[in-house]
Short mmCIF file of C-alpha atoms in Angstrom, two decimals:
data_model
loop_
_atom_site.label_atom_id
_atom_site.label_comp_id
_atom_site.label_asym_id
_atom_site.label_seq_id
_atom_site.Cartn_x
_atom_site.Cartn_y
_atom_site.Cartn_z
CA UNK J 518 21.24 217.02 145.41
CA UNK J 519 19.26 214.78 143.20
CA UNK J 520 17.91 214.26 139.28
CA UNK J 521 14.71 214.11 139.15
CA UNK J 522 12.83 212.59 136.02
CA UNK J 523 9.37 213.43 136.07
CA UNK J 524 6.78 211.84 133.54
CA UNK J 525 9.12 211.24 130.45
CA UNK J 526 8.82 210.23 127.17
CA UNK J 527 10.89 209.59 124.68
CA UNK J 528 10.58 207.94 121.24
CA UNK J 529 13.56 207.40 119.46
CA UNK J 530 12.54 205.88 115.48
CA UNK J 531 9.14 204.99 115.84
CA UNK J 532 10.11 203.20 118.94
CA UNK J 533 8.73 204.48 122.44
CA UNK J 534 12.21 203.66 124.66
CA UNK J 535 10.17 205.41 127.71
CA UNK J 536 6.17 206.20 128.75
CA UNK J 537 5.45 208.57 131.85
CA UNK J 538 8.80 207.26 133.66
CA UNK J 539 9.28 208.90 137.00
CA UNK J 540 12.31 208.10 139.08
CA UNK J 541 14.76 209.95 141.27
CA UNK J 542 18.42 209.70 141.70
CA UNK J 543 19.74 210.89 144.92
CA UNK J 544 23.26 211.84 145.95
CA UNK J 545 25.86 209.85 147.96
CA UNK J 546 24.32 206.32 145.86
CA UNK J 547 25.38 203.76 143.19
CA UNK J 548 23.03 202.95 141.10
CA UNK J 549 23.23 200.33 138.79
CA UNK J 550 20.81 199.87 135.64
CA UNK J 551 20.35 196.26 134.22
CA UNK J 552 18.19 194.99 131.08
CA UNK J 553 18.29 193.87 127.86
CA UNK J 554 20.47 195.35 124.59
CA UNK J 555 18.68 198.28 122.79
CA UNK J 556 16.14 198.56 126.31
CA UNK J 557 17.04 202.25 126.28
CA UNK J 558 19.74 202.63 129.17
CA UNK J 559 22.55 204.28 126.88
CA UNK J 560 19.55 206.61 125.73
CA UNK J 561 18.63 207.43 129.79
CA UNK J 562 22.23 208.28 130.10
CA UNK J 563 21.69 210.95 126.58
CA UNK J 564 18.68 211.94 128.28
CA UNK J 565 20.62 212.54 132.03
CA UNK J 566 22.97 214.71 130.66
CA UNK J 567 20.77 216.64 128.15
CA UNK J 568 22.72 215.14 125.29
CA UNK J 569 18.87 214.07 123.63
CA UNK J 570 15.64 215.93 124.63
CA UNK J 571 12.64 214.00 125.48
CA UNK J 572 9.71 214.60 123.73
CA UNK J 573 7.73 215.48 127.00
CA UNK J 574 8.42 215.51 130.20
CA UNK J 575 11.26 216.94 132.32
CA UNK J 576 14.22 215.93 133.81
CA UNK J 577 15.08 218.27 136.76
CA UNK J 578 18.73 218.71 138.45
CA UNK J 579 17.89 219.95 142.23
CA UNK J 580 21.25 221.70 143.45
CA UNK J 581 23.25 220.50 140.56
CA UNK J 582 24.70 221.95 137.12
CA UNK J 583 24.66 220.08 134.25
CA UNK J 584 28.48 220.32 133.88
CA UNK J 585 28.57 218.40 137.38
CA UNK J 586 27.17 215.19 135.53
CA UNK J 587 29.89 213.44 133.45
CA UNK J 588 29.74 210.24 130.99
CA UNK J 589 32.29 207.56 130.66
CA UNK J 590 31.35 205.77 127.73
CA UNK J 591 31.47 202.24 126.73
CA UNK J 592 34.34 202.39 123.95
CA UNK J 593 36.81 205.29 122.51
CA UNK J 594 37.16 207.38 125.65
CA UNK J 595 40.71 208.06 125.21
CA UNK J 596 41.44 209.55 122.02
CA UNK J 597 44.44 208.04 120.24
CA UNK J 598 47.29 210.98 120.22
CA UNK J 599 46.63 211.83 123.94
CA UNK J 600 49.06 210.28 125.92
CA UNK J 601 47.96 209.14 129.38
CA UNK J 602 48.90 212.23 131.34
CA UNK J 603 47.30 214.60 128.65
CA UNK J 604 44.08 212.55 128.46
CA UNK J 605 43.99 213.51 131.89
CA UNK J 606 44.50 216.87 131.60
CA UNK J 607 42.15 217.28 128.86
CA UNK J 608 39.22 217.94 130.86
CA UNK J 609 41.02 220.30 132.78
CA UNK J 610 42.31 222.00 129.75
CA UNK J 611 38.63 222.32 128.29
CA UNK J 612 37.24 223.91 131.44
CA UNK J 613 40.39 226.36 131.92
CA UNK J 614 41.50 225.51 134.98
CA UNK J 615 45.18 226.37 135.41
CA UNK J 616 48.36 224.67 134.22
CA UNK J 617 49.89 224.82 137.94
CA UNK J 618 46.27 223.30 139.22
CA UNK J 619 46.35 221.27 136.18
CA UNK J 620 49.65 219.47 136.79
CA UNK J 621 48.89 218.32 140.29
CA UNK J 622 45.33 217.26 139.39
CA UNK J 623 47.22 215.06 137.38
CA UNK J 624 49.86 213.38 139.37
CA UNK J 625 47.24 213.08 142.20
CA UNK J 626 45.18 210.87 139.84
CA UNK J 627 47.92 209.01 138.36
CA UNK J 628 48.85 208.06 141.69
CA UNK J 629 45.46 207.39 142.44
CA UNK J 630 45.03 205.26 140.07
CA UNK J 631 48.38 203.58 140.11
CA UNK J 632 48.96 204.95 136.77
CA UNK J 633 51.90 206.54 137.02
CA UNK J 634 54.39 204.13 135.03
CA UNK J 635 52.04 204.62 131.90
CA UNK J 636 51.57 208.23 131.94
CA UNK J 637 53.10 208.96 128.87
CA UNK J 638 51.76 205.96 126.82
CA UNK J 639 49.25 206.43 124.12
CA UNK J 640 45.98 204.24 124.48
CA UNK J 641 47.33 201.64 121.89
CA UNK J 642 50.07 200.75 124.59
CA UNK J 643 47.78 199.57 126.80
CA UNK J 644 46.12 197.18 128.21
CA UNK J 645 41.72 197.06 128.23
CA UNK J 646 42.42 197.57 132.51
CA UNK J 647 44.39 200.21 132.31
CA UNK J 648 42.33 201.68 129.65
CA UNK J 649 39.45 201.56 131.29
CA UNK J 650 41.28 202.72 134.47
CA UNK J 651 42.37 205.70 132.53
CA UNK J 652 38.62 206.30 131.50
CA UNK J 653 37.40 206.48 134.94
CA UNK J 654 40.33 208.49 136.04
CA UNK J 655 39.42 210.98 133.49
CA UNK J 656 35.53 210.79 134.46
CA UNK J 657 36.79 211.58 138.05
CA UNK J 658 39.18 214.68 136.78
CA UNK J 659 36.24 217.73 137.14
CA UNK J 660 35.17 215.40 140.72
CA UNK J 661 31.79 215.37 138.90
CA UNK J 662 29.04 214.97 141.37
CA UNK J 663 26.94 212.26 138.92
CA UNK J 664 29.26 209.90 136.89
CA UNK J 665 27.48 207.88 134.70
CA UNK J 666 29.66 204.80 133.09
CA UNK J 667 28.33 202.58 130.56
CA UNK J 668 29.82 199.06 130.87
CA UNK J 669 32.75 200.17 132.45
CA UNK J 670 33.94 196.38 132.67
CA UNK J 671 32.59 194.70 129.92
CA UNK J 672 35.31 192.96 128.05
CA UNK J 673 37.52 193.10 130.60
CA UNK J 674 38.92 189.64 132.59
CA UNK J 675 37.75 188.84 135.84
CA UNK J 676 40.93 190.15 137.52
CA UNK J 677 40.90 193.24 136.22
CA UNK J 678 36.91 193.38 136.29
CA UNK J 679 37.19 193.06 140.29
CA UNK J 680 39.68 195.77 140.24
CA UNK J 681 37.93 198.07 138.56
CA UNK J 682 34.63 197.32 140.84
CA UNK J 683 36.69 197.82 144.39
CA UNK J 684 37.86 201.10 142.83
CA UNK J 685 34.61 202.50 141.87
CA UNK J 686 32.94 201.28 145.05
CA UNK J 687 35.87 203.16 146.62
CA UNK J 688 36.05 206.24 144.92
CA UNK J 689 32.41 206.96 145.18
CA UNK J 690 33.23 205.79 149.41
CA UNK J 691 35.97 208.74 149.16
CA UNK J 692 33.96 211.63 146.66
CA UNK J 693 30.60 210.82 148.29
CA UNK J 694 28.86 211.68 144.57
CA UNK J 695 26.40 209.39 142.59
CA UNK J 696 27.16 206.67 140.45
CA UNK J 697 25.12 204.94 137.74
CA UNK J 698 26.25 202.60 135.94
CA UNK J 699 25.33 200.57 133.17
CA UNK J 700 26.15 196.48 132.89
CA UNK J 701 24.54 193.46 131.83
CA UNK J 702 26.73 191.35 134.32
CA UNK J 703 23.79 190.47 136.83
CA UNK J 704 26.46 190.04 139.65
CA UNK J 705 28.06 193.43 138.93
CA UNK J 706 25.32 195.03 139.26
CA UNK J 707 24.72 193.11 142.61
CA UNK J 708 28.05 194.05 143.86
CA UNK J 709 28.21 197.51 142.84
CA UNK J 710 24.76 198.69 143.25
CA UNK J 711 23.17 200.15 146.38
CA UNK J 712 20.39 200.04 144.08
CA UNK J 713 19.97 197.95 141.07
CA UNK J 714 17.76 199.47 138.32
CA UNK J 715 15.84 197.35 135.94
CA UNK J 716 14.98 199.37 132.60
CA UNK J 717 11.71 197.46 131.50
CA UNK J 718 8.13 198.09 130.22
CA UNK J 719 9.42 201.49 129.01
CA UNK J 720 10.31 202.39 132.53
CA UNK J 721 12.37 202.12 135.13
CA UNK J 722 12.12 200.01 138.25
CA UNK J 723 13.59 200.19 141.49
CA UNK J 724 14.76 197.04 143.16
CA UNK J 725 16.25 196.82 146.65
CA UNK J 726 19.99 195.17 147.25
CA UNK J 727 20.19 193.75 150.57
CA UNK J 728 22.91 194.96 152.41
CA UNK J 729 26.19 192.39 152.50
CA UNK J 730 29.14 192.72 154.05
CA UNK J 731 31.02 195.11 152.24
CA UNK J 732 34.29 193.28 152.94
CA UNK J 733 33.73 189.22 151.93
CA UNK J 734 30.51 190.43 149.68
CA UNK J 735 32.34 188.07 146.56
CA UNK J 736 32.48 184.94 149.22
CA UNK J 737 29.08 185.27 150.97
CA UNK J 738 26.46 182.66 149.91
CA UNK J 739 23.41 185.31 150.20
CA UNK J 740 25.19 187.67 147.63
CA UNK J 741 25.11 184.49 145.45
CA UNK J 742 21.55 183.69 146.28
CA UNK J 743 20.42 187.00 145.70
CA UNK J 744 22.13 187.38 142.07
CA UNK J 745 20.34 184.06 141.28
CA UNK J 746 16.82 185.66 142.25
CA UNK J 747 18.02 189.06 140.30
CA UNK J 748 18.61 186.74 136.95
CA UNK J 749 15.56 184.98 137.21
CA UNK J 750 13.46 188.71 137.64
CA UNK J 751 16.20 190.12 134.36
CA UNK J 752 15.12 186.68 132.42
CA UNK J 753 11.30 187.22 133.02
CA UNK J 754 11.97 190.63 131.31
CA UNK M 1029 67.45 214.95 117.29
CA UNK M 1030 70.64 214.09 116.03
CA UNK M 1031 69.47 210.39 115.22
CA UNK M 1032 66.74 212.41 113.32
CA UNK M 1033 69.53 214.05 111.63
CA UNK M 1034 71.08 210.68 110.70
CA UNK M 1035 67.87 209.19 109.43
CA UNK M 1036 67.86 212.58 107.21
CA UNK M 1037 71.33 212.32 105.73
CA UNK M 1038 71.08 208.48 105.13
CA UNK M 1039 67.97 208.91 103.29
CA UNK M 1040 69.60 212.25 101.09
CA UNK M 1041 72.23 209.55 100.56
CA UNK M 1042 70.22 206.81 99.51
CA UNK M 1043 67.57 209.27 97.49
CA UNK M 1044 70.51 210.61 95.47
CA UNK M 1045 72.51 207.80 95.09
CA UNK M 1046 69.13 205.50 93.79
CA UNK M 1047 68.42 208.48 91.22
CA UNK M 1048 71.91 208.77 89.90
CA UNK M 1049 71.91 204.82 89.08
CA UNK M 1050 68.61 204.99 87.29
CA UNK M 1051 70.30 208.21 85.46
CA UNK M 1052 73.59 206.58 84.65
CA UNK M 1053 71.60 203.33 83.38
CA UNK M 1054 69.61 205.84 81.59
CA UNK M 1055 72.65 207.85 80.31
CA UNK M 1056 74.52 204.38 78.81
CA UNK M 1057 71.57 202.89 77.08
CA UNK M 1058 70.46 206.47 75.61
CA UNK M 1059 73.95 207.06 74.35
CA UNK M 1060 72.72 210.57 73.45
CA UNK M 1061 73.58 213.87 74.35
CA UNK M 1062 70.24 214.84 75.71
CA UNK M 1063 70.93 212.91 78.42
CA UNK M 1064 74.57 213.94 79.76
CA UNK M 1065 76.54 211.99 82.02
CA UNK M 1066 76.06 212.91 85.75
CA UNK M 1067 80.00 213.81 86.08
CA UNK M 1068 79.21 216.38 83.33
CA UNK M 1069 75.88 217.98 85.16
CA UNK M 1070 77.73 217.62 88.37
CA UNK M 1071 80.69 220.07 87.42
CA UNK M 1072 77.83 222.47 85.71
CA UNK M 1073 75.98 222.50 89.01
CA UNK M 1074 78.93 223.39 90.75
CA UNK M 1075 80.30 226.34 87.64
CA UNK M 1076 76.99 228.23 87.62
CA UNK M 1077 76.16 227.14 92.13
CA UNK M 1078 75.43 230.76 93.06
CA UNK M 1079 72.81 231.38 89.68
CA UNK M 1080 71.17 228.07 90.88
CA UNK M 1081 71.08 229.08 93.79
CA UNK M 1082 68.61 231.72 93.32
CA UNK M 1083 66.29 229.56 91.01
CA UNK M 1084 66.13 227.37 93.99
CA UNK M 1085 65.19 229.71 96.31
CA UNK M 1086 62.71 231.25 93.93
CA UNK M 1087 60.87 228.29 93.16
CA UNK M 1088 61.09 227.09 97.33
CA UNK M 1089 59.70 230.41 98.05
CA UNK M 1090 56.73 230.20 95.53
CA UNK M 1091 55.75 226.40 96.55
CA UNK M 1092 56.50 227.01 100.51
CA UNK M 1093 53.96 230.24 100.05
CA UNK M 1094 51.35 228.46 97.71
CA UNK M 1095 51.57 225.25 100.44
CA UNK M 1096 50.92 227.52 102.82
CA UNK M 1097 48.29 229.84 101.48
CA UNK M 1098 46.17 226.30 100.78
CA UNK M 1099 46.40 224.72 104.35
CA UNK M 1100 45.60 228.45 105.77
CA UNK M 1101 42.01 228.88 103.54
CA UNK M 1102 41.47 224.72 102.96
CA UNK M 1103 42.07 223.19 106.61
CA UNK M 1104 39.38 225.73 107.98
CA UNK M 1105 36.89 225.20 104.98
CA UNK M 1106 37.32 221.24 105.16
CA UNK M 1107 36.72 221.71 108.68
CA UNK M 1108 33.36 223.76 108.47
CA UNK M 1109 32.27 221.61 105.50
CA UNK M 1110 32.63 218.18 108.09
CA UNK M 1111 30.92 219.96 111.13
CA UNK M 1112 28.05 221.59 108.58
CA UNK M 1113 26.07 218.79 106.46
CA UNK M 1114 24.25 221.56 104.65
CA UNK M 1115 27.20 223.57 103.70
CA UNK M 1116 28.69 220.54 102.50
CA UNK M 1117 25.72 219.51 100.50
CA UNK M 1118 25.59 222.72 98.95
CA UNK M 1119 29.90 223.00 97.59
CA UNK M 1120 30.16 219.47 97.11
CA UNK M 1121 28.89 219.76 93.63
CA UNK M 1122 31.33 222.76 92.93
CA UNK M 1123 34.73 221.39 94.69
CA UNK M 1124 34.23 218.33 92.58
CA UNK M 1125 33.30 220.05 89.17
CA UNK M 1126 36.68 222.06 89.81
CA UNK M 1127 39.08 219.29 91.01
CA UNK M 1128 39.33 217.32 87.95
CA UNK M 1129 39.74 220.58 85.65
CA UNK M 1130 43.61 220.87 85.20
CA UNK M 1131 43.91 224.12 86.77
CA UNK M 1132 47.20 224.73 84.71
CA UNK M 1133 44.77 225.81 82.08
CA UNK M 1134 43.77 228.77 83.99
CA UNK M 1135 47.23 230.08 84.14
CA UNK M 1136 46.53 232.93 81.30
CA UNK M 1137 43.40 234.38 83.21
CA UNK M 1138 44.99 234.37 86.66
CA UNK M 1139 48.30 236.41 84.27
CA UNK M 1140 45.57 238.55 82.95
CA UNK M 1141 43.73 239.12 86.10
CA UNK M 1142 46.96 239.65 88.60
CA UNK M 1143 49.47 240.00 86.16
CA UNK M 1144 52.93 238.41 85.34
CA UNK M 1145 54.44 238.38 88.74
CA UNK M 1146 55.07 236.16 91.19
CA UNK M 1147 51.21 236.57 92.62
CA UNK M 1148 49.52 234.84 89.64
CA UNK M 1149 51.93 232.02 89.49
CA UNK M 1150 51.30 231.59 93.90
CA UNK M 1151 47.95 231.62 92.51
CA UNK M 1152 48.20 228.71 90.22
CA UNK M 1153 50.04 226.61 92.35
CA UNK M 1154 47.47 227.55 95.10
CA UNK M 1155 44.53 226.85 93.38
CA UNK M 1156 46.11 222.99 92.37
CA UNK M 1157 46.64 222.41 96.43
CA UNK M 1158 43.64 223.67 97.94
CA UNK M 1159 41.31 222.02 96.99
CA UNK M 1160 43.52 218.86 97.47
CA UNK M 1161 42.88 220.38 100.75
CA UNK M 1162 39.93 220.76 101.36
CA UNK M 1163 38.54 217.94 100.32
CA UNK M 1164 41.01 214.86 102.36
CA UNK M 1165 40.63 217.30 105.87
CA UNK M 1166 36.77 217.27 105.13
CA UNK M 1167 37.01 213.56 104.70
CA UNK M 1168 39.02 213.00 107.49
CA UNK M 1169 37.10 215.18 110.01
CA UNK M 1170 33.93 213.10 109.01
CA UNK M 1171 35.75 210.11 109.90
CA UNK M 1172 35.96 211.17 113.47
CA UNK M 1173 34.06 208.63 115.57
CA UNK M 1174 30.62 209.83 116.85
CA UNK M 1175 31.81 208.80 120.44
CA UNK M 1176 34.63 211.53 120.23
CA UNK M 1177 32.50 214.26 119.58
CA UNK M 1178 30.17 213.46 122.23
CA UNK M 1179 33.18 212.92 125.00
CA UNK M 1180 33.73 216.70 124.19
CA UNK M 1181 30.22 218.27 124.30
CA UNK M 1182 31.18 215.92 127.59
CA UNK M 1183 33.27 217.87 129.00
CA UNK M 1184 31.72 221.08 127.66
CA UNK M 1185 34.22 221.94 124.98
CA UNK M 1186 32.98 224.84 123.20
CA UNK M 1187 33.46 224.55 119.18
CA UNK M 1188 36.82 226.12 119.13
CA UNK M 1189 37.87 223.61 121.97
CA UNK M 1190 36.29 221.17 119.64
CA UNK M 1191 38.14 222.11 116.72
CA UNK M 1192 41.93 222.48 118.73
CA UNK M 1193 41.55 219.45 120.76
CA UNK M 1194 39.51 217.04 118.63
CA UNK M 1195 39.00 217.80 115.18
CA UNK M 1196 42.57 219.07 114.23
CA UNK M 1197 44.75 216.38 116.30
CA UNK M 1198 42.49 213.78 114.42
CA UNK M 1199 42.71 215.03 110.93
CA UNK M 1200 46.69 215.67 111.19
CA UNK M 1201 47.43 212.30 109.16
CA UNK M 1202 45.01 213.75 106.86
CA UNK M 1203 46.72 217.25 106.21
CA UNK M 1204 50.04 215.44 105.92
CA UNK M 1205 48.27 213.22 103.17
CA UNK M 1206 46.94 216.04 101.43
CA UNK M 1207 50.19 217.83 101.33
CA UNK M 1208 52.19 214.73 100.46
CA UNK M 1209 49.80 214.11 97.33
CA UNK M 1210 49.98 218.13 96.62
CA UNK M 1211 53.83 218.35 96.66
CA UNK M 1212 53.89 216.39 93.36
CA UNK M 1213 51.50 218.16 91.45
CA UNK M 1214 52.57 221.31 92.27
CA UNK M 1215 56.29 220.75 91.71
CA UNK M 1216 54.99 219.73 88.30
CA UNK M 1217 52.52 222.30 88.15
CA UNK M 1218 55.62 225.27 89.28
CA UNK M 1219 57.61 223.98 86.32
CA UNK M 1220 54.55 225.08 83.70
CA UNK M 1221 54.68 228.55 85.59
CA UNK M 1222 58.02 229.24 85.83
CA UNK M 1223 58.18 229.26 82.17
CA UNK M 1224 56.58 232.91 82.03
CA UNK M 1225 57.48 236.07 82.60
CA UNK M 1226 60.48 235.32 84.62
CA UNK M 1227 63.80 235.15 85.12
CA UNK M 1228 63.87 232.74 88.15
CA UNK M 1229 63.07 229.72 89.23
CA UNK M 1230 63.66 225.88 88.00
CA UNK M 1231 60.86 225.69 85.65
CA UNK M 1232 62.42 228.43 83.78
CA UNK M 1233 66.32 227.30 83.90
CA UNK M 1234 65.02 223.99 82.61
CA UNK M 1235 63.15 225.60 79.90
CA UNK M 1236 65.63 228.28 79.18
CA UNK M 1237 68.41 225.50 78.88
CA UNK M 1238 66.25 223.10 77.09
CA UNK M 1239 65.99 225.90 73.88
CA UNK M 1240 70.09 226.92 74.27
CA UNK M 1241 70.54 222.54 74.21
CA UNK M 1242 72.29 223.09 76.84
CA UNK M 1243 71.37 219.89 78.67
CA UNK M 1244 73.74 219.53 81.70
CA UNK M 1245 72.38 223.04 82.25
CA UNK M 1246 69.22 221.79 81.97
CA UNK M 1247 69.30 218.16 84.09
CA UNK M 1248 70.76 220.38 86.86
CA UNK M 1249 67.27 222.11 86.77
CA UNK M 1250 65.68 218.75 86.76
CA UNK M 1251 67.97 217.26 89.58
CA UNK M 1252 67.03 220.63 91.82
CA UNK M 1253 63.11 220.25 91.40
CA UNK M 1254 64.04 216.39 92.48
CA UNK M 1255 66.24 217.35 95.75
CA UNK M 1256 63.22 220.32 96.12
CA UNK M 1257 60.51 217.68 96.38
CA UNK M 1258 62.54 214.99 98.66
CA UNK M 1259 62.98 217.91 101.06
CA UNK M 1260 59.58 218.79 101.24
CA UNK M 1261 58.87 215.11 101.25
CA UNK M 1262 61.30 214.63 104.59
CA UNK M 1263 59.84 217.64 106.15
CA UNK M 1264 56.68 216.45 105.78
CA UNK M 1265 58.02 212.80 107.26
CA UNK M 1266 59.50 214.23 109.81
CA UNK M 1267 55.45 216.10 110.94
CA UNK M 1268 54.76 212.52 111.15
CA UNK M 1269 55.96 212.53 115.07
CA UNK M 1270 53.32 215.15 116.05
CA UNK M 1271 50.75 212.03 114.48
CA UNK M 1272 49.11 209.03 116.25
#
């Protein structure tokens, strides 16, 4: 199970965002994409889930539909009249699943996600955690196989930043699926990433995260090393 | 519910009891008898209840009908002119040449066309509402953010799961808006049309009392129309909980 883009361009108002990119996204990953503002890694997310069309080349989806790949964007998620519960229910609703099926999906996630005291609050009621908590518990509703989240902790405070990291790292642990997410936080993308992305030169380039230990990654002076090495590489960008 | 109820009755209270100060204050410094004392009107309402009654209920029914004729044809035509840019482009010019024109005007041709009945004065009262319609759910449906419509190609929603989950929920405040602004005009509107070719309706007991100078008859009329449009008002207020 893997995207595959193969040779893509795309040129977005007179701007070339990406020139013969190749790159491959396997299952079972995170994947974390770093680089400047306006680089072109909201547009790889449009061009992911066929949302734009490049103007040549292809991307491919080996043993995966398109309604498998789901977006949690940046801002707006949850619309405003949806409480909780029915924001959670709304991709459910959309794809017809059943109100029985429906109604436990649900709960499970507002256990999940320790959400259950706010399930009937609108968006406005809460807090930019739990908002964003709601977000990826709605990304997570259809147990996508690719979920792609655009700055899922940006403006967010380091508490609630960390909390929102350990539960992606393990939800994507539990659903064994693909992650990519997009940050500009050099040690998120340290953290979360199995592999860290670098959108540059029109294109996209791989670079390898050492392996930390998973369970004191935050306290280990390599992790801190290495994010030092990754800002100089973003800087020379 | 019942604290709904309360909020209902202590607005009626305060509503009625605001209007008959302005018309007693009115009623001492006119010192005339084309403005009668609200004891007087009161005790007329209540000698000629069951005629009014029916006026009531004739004008309710021609308003409730015309209200909803416009939100039936204008929600779905705002709607299609907010997801369409070219359709939009191409009635814009039309929808605005026609809203200013006092559509009251037109009242002979739609009489001439579908006669004296009720139908032509529906029509009238429809025509001032929809494109009230029309235009604030158009506005409001291209107000929706960008993001929103891109969570739901998201999640697959076709364009009727588009329009029930996204587009109407978010133009709601919109359609109340619309109808609040409509309720006046056509209330006004209904009293111009009620003064044809019938024998019901408040336009026409105001009118028909206004030439016998029968004014308590006719303030009754005028008090109706008022408790007609703070109903609708309140019902409309009380949509406001299905809003975000």
């Amino acid at each position: 199970m893997s995207i595959i883009i193969k040779n893509l361009n795309f040129i977005y108002e007179k701007n070339q965002i990406f020139q013969n990119t190749d790159f491959q996204f396997d299952d079972n990953k995170i994947y974390t994409l770093l680089g400047p503002s306006g680089i072109g890694k909201s547009t790889l997310f449009d061009l992911l889930t066929g949302f734009k069309k490049p103007q040549s080349g292809t991307v491919d989806y080996q043993n995966v539909q398109r309604s498998e790949i789901l977006t949690v964007f940046q801002n707006n998620q949850i619309f405003p009249w949806l409480t909780v519960s029915e924001a959670l229910a709304l991709p459910l609703k959309i794809n017809k699943v059943s109100k029985g099926q429906t109604g436990s999906r649900v709960k499970q996630l507002l256990k999940q996600f320790g959400l259950e005291a706010l399930a009937h609050k609108r968006p406005h009621a809460l807090s930019g955690g739990q908002l964003q908590r709601v977000a990826i518990a709605q990304g997570l509703t259809l147990d996508p196989k690719f979920l792609l989240l655009d700055e899922p902790t940006s403006s967010l405070d380091q508490e609630a930043k960390e909390e929102i990291q350990d539960r992606l790292i393990e939800e994507q642990h539990t659903r064994k699926s693909t992650m990519i997410i997009i940050t500009h936080d050099i040690e998120e993308a340290a953290y979360l990433g199995q592999e860290i992305i670098l959108v540059t030169n029109q294109r996209l380039q791989k670079i390898a995260n050492p392996t930390f230990n998973k369970n004191n990654r935050r306290q280990a002076l390599e992790f801190y090393e290495f994010c030092i090495q990754l800002r100089k590489q973003v800087r020379q960008l | 519910m019942k604290r709904a109820q309360s909020n209902f009755f202590r607005s009626l209270f305060l509503g009625i009891l605001s209007y008959l100060a302005v018309w007693i204050l009115l009623y001492i410094l006119s010192n005339n008898h084309a403005i009668p004392s609200p004891i007087v009107t009161g005790i007329k309402m209540w000698d000629i209840k069951e005629l009014l009654g029916l006026h009531i209920i004739a004008s309710s029914l021609r308003i409730f009908i015309a209200l909803l004729l416009a939100v039936l044809v204008g929600l779905p035509i705002g709607i299609l002119l907010s997801m369409f840019p070219k359709s939009d482009r191409l009635l814009s010019p039309l929808l605005y040449f026609l809203y200013p024109l006092p559509k009251v005007a037109f009242l002979p041709v739609f009489m001439l066309f579908w006669g004296l009945g009720n139908f032509s004065k529906i029509l009238l009262l429809f025509s001032i509402i929809v494109l009230q319609v029309i235009i604030l759910v158009r506005d409001g449906a291209k107000t929706i953010p960008e993001n929103y419509q891109r969570i739901m190609t998201n999640f697959q929603a076709s364009i009727w799961q588009q329009i029930r989950y996204l587009i109407l929920p978010a133009i709601f405040p919109n359609i109340l808006a619309s109808l609040r602004v409509s309720i006046g005009i056509a209330l006004a509107s209904l009293f111009f049309a009620e003064n044809y070719a019938t024998d019901y309706g408040l336009g026409y007991l105001i009118l028909s009392a206004w030439t016998k100078m029968d004014y308590p008859e006719m303030f009754a009329g005028i008090f109706c129309i008022a408790l007609l449009g703070f109903i609708l008002f309140r019902v409309i207020d009380s949509l406001e909980r299905f809003s975000y």
